[in-house]
Structure formats: C-alpha cells, structure tokens
mmCIF file of C-alpha atoms in Angstrom:
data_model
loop_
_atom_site.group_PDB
_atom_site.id
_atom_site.type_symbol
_atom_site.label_atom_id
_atom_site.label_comp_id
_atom_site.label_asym_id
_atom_site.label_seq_id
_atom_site.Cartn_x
_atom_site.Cartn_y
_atom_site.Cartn_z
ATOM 1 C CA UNK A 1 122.828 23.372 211.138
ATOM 2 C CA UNK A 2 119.514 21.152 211.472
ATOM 3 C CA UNK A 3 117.980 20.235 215.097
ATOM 4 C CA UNK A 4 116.662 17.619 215.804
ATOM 5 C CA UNK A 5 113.994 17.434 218.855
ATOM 6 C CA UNK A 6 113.385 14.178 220.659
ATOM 7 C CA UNK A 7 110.557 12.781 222.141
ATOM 8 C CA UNK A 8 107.851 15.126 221.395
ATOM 9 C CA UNK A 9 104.654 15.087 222.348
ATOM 10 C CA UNK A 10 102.492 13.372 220.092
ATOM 11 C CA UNK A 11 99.905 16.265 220.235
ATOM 12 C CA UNK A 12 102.873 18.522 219.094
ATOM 13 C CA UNK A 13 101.750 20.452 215.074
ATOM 14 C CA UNK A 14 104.167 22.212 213.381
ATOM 15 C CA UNK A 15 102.816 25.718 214.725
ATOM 16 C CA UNK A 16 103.590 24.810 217.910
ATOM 17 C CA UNK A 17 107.146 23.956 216.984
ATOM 18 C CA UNK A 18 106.926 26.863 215.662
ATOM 19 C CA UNK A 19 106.204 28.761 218.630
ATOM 20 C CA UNK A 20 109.073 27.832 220.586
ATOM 21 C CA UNK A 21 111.608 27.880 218.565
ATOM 22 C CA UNK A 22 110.518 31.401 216.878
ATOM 23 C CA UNK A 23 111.951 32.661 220.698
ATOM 24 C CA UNK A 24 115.054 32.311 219.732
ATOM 25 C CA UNK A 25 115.313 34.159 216.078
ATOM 26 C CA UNK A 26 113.892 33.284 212.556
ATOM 27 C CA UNK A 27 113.137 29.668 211.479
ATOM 28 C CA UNK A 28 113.822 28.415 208.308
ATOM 29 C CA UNK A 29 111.585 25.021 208.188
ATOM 30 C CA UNK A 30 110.252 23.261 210.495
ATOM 31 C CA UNK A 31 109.085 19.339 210.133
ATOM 32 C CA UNK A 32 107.521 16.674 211.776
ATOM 33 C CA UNK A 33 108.001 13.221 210.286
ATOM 34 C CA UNK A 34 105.138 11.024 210.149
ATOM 35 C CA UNK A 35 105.194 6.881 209.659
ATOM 36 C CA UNK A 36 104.535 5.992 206.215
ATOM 37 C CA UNK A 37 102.480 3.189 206.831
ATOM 38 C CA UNK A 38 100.120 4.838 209.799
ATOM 39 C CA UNK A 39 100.348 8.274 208.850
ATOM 40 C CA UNK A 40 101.079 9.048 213.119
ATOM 41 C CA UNK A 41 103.547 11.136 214.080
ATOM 42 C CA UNK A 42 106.545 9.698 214.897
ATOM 43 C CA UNK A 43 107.693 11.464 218.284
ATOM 44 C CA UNK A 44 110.472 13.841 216.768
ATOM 45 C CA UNK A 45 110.810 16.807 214.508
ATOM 46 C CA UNK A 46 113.566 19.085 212.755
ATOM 47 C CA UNK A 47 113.923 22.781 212.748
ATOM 48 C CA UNK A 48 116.120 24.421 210.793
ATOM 49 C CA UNK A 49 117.392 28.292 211.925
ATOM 50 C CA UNK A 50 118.781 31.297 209.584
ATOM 51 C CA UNK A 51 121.347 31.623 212.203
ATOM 52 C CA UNK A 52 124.046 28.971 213.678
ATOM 53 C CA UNK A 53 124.061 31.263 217.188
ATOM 54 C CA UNK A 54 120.323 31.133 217.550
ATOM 55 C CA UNK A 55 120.587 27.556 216.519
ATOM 56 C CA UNK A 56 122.906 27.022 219.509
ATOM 57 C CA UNK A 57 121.380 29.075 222.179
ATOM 58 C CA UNK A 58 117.958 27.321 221.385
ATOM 59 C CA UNK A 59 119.785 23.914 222.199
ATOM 60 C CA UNK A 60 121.396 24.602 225.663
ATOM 61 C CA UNK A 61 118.178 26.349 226.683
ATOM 62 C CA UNK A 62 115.876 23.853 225.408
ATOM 63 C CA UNK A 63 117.787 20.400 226.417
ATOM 64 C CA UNK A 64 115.534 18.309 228.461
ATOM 65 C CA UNK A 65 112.813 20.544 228.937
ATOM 66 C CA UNK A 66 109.266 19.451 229.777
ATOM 67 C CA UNK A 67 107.028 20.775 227.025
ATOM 68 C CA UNK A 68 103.500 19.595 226.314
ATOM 69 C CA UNK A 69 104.189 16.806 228.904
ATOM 70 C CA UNK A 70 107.313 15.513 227.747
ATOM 71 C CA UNK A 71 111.044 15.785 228.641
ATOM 72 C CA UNK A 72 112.602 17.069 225.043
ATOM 73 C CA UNK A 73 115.758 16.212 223.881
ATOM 74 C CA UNK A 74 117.202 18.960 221.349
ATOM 75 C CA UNK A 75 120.314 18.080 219.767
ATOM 76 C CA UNK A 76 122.204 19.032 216.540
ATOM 77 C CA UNK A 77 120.769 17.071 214.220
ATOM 78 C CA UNK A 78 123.359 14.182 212.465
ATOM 79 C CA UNK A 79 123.469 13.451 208.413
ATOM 80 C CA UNK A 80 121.839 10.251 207.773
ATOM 81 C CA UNK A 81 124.196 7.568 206.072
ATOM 82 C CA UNK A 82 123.506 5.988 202.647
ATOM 83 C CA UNK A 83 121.905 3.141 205.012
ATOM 84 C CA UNK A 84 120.754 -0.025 203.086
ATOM 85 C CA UNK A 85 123.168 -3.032 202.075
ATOM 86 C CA UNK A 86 126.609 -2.515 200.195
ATOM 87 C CA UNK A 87 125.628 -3.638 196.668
ATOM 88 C CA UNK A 88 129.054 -5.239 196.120
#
C-alpha cells in the first residue's frame, strides 16, 4: 500500500517526509512530484511503508494534521487509470 499526503507544504523536502513518517516503522520510498513545466512542487507526495500496519496506523494518526503550516490529508493512495482518450 502507497500513501498519498495532501496539501503539503510547499517548503516540505523529502527528508522531512521522511522524518515523520520514519515514526511509524521503516519507509520504503518516499516522493514528491514536481510540475514538469515549472519544476515547483506540486503540494502532495507518496510514501511507501515495508509494513501494511504501520502504513495504517500512520494514516489515522496523521489525517488532518497541521504540519509545516498546513492541514495534511493522508490517505491510501488510489491506482491511476490508463487516463487519455479511448483510441477506438
């Protein structure tokens, strides 16, 4: 299972990611998207946990927290669809 953290901080790095989630067991990745075309951050992030417990505990205690000035949303993150137009 992937998280997905909502409206971040833009003065949020990857270490400090990181930081908080580390609290609740052993990350896997971490990333923080940036716009192609600016090269900003784009307000959200993923972190991926070796363990589906931790994953879960990190979620119900991090849900709507104010970190670095923000109100975080922290959610299981959902597969993308194929997106795009149908070619037929």
């Amino acid at each position: 299972m992937t998280i997905y953290i909502g409206n971040l901080s833009f003065n949020a790095e990857v270490e400090d990611l990181r930081n908080l989630f580390a609290q609740y067991g052993e990350l896997r990745q971490c990333t923080l998207p940036l716009d192609r075309d600016t090269g900003r951050k784009r307000g959200f992030a993923f972190v991926e946990m070796a363990n589906d417990a931790d994953e879960t505990r990190a979620i119900d205690d991090l849900q709507d927290v104010e970190w670095m000035g923000r109100s975080i949303r922290v959610n299981k993150a959902e597969p993308r669809g194929g997106g795009g137009r149908s070619r037929h």
